mmCIF file of C-alpha atoms and ligand atoms in Angstrom:
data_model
loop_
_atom_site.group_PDB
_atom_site.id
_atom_site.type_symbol
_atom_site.label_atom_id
_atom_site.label_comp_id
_atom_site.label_asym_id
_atom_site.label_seq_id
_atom_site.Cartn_x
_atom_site.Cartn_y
_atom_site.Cartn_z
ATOM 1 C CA UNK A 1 -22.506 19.157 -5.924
ATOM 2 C CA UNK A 2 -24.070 19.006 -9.365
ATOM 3 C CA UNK A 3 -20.944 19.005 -11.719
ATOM 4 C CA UNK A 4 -21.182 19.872 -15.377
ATOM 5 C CA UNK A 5 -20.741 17.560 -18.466
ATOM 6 C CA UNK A 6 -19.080 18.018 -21.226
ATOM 7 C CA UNK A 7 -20.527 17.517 -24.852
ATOM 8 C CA UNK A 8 -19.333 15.775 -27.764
ATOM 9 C CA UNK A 9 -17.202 16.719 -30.162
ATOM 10 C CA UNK A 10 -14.826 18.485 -26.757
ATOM 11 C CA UNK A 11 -11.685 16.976 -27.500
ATOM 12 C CA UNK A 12 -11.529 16.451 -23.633
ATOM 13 C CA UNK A 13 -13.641 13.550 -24.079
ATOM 14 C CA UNK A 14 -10.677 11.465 -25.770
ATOM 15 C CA UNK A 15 -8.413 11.660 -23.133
ATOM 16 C CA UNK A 16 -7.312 8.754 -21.288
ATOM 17 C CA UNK A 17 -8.504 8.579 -17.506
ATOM 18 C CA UNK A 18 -5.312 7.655 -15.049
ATOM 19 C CA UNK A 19 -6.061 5.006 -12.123
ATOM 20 C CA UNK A 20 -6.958 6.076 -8.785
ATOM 21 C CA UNK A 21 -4.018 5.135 -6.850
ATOM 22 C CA UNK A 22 -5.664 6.170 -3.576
ATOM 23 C CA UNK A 23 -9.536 5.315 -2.636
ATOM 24 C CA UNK A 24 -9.767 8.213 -0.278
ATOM 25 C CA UNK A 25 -12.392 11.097 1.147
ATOM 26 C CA UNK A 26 -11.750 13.039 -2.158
ATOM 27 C CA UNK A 27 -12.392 10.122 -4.232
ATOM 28 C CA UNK A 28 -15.930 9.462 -2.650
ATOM 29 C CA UNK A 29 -16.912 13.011 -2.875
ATOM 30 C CA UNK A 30 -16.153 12.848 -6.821
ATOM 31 C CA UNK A 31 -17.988 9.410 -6.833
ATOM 32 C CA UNK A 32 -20.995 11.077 -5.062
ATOM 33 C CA UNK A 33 -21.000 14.472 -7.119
ATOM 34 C CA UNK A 34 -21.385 12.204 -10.349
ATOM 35 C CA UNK A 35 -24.072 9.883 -8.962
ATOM 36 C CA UNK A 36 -25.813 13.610 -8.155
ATOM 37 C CA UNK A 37 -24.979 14.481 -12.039
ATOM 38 C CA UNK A 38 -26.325 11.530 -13.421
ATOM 39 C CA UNK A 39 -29.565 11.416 -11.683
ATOM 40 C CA UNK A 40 -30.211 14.827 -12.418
ATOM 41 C CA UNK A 41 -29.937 14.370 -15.904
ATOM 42 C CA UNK A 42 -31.675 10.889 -15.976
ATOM 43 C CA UNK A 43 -28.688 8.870 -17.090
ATOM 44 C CA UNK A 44 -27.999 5.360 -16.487
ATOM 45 C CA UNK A 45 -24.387 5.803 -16.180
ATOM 46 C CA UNK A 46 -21.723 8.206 -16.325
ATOM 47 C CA UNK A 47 -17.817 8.709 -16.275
ATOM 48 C CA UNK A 48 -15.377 11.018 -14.854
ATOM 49 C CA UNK A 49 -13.889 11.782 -17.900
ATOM 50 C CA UNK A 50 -17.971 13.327 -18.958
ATOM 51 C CA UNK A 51 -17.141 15.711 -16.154
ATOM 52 C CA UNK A 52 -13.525 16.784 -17.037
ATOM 53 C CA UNK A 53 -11.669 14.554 -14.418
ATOM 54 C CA UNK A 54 -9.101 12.276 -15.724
ATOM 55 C CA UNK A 55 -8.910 9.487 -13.022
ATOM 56 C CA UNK A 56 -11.001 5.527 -13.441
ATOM 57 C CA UNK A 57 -14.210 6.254 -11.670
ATOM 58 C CA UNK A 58 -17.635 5.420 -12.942
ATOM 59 C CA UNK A 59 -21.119 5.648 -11.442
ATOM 60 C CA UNK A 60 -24.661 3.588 -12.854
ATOM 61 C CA UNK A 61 -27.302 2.739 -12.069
ATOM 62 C CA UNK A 62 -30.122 0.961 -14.098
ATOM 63 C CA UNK A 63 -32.693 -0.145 -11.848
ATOM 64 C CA UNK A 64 -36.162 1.169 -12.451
ATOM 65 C CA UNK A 65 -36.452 2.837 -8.946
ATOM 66 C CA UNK A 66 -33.485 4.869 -9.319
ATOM 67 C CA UNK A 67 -32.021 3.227 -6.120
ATOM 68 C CA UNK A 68 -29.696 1.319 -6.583
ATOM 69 C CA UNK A 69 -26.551 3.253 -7.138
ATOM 70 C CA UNK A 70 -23.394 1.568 -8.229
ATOM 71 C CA UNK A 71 -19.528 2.982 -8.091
ATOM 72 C CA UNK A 72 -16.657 1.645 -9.671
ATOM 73 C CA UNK A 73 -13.122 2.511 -9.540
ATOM 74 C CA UNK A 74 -10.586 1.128 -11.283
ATOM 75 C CA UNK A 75 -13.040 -0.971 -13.493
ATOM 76 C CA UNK A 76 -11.604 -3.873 -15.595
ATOM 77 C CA UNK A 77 -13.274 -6.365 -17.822
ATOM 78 C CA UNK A 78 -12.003 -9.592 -16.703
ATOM 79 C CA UNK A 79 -14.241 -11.824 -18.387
ATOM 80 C CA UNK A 80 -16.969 -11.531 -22.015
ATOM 81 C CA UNK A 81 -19.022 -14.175 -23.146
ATOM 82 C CA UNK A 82 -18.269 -14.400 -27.208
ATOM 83 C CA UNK A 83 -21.440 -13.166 -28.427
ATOM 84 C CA UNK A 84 -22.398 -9.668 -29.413
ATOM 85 C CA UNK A 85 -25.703 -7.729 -29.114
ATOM 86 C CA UNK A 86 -26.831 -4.711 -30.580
ATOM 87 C CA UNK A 87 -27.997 -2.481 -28.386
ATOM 88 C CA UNK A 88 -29.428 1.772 -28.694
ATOM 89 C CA UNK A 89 -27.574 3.665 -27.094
ATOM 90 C CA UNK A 90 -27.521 7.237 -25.819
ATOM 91 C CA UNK A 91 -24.714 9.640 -23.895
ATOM 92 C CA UNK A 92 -24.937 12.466 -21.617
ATOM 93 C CA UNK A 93 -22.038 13.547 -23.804
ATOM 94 C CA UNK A 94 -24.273 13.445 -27.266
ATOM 95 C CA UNK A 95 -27.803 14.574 -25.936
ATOM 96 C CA UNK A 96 -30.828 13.843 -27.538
ATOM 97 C CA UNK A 97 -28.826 10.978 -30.288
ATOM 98 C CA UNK A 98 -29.378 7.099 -29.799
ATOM 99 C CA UNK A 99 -28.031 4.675 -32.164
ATOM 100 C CA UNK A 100 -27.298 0.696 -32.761
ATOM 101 C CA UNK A 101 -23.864 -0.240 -31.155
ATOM 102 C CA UNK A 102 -22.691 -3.984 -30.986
ATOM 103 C CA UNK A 103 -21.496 -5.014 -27.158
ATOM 104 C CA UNK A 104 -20.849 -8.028 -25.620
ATOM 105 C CA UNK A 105 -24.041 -9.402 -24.256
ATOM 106 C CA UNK A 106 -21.955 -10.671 -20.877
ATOM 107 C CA UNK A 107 -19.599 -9.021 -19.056
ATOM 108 C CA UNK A 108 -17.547 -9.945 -15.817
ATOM 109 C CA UNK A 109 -15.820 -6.585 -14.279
ATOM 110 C CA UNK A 110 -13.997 -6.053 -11.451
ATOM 111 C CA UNK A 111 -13.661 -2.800 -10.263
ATOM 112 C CA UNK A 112 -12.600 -0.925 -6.074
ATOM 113 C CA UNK A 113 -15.836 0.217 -4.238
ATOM 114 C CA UNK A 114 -15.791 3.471 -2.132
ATOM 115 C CA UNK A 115 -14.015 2.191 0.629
ATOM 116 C CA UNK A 116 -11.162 0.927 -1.630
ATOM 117 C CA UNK A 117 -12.915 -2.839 -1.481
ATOM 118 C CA UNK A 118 -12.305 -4.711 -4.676
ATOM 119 C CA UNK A 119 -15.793 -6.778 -5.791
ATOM 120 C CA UNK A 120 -16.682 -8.404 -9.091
ATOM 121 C CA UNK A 121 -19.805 -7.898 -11.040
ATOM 122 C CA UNK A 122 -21.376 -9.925 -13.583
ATOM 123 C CA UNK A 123 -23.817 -8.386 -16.026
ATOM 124 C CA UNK A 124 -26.031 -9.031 -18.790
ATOM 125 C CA UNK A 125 -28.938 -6.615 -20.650
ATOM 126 C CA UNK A 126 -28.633 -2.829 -20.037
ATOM 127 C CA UNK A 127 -26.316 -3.146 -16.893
ATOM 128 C CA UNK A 128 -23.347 -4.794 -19.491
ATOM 129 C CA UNK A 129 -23.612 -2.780 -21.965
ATOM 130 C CA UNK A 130 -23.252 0.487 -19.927
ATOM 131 C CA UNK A 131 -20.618 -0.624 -17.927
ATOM 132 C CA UNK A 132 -18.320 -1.193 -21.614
ATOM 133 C CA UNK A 133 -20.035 2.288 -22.515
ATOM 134 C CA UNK A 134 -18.699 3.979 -19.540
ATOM 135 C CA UNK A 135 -14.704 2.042 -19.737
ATOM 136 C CA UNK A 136 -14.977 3.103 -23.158
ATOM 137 C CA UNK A 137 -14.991 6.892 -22.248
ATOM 138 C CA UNK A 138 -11.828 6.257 -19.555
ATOM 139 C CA UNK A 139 -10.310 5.317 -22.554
ATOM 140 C CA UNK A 140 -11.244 7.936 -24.478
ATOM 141 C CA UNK A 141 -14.064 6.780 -26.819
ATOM 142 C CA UNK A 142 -17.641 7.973 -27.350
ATOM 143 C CA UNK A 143 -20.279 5.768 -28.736
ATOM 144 C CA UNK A 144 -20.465 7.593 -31.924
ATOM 145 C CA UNK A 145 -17.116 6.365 -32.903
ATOM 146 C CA UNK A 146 -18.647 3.098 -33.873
ATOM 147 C CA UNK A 147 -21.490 4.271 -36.225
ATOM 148 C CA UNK A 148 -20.497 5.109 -40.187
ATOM 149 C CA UNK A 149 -18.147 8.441 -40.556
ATOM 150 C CA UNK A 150 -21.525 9.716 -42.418
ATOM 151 C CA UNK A 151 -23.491 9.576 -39.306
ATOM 152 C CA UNK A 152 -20.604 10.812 -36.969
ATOM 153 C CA UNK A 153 -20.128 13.716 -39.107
ATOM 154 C CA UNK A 154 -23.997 15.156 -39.133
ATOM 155 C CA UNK A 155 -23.662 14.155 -35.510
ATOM 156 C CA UNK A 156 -21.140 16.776 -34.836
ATOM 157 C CA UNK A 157 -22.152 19.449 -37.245
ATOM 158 C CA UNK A 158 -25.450 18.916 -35.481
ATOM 159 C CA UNK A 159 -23.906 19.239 -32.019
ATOM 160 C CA UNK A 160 -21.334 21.934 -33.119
ATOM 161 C CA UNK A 161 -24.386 24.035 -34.678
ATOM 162 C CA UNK A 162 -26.452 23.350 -31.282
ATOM 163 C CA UNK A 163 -23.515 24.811 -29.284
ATOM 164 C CA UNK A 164 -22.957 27.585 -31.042
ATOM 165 C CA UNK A 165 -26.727 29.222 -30.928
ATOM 166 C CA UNK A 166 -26.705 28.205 -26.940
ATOM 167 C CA UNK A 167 -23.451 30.331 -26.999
ATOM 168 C CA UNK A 168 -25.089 33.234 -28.709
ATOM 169 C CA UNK A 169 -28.163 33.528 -25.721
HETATM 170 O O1 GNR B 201 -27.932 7.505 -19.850
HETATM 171 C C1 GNR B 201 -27.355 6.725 -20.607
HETATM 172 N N1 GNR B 201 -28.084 5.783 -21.253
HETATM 173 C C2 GNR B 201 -27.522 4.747 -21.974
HETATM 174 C C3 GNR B 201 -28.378 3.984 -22.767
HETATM 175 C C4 GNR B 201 -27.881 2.934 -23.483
HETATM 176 C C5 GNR B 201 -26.544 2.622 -23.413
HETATM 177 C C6 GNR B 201 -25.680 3.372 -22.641
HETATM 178 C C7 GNR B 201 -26.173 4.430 -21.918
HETATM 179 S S1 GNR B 201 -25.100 5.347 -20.914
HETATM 180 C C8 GNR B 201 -25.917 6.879 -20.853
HETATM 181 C C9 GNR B 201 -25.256 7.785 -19.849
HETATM 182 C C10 GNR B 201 -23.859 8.113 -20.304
HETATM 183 O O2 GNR B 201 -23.611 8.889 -21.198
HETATM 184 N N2 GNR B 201 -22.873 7.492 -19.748
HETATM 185 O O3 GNR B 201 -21.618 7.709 -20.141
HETATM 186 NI NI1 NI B 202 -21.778 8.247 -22.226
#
């Protein structure tokens, strides 16, 4: 089931997502309804919290075929190499804004698969920068937190303004 996300500035999207204390049936369905929400909108990545659900669960998947599906529960960073890229970034959250954010260009994360199976991933290039976007937003924070108050602020207005004439239709 195609779920629907919600759009910056929803104050929804800075709560804090709780951790799954049980990798069960309901947990999978969630895990596949995202993967079906995120291909349908062409996103690399998305997170429960996009889709008003409050629990650690995120879903990416950056291959070029659109294949290769990856689900996370739980995710933790365990290990960062010390340098920093900058990398554009979008959101399913902010549509149609990309900016400049500085990530770690390495990341080690350790996260519960679908059956409740704990695994370890290791990522450079797109792949480590989504996964920090997407344990950002379990804890709350959307990309455009880390651009100038300038830009954040015609990002809303923007987004707020877009909203509103939707709402009128
Ligand atoms: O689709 C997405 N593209 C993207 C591009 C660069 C850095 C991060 C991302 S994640 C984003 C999907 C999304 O909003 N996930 O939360
Ligand atoms: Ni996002």
């Amino acid at each position: 089931m195609k779920l629907e996300i919600l759009c910056y500035p929803d104050a929804r999207l800075n709560k804090i997502a709780e951790p799954v204390l049980q990798v069960d049936e309901r947990i999978a369905q969630l895990a596949d309804d995202m993967l079906e929400t995120m291909y349908d909108a062409n996103g690399v990545g998305l997170a429960a919290i996009q889709v008003n659900v409050q629990e650690r669960v995120i879903v990416v998947d950056v291959s070029q075929t659109r294949d290769e599906p990856l689900v996370l529960i739980n995710p933790q960073i365990v290990e960062h190499s010390n340098t920093l890229i900058l990398h554009e970034e979008g959101c399913l959250s902010v549509p149609d804004i990309y900016d400049d954010v500085e990530r770690w260009d390495w990341v080690a994360v350790e996260a519960l698969d679908k059956q409740g199976k704990s695994f370890r991933v290791e990522a450079d290039g797109l792949l480590a920068v989504c996964l920090q976007h997407e344990i950002d937003h379990l804890d709350g924070h959307v990309f455009v937190e880390y651009l100038s108050t300038l830009k954040r602020n015609r990002i809303r207005t923007k987004l707020l303004k877009r909203a509103r004439e939707q709402g009128k239709q």
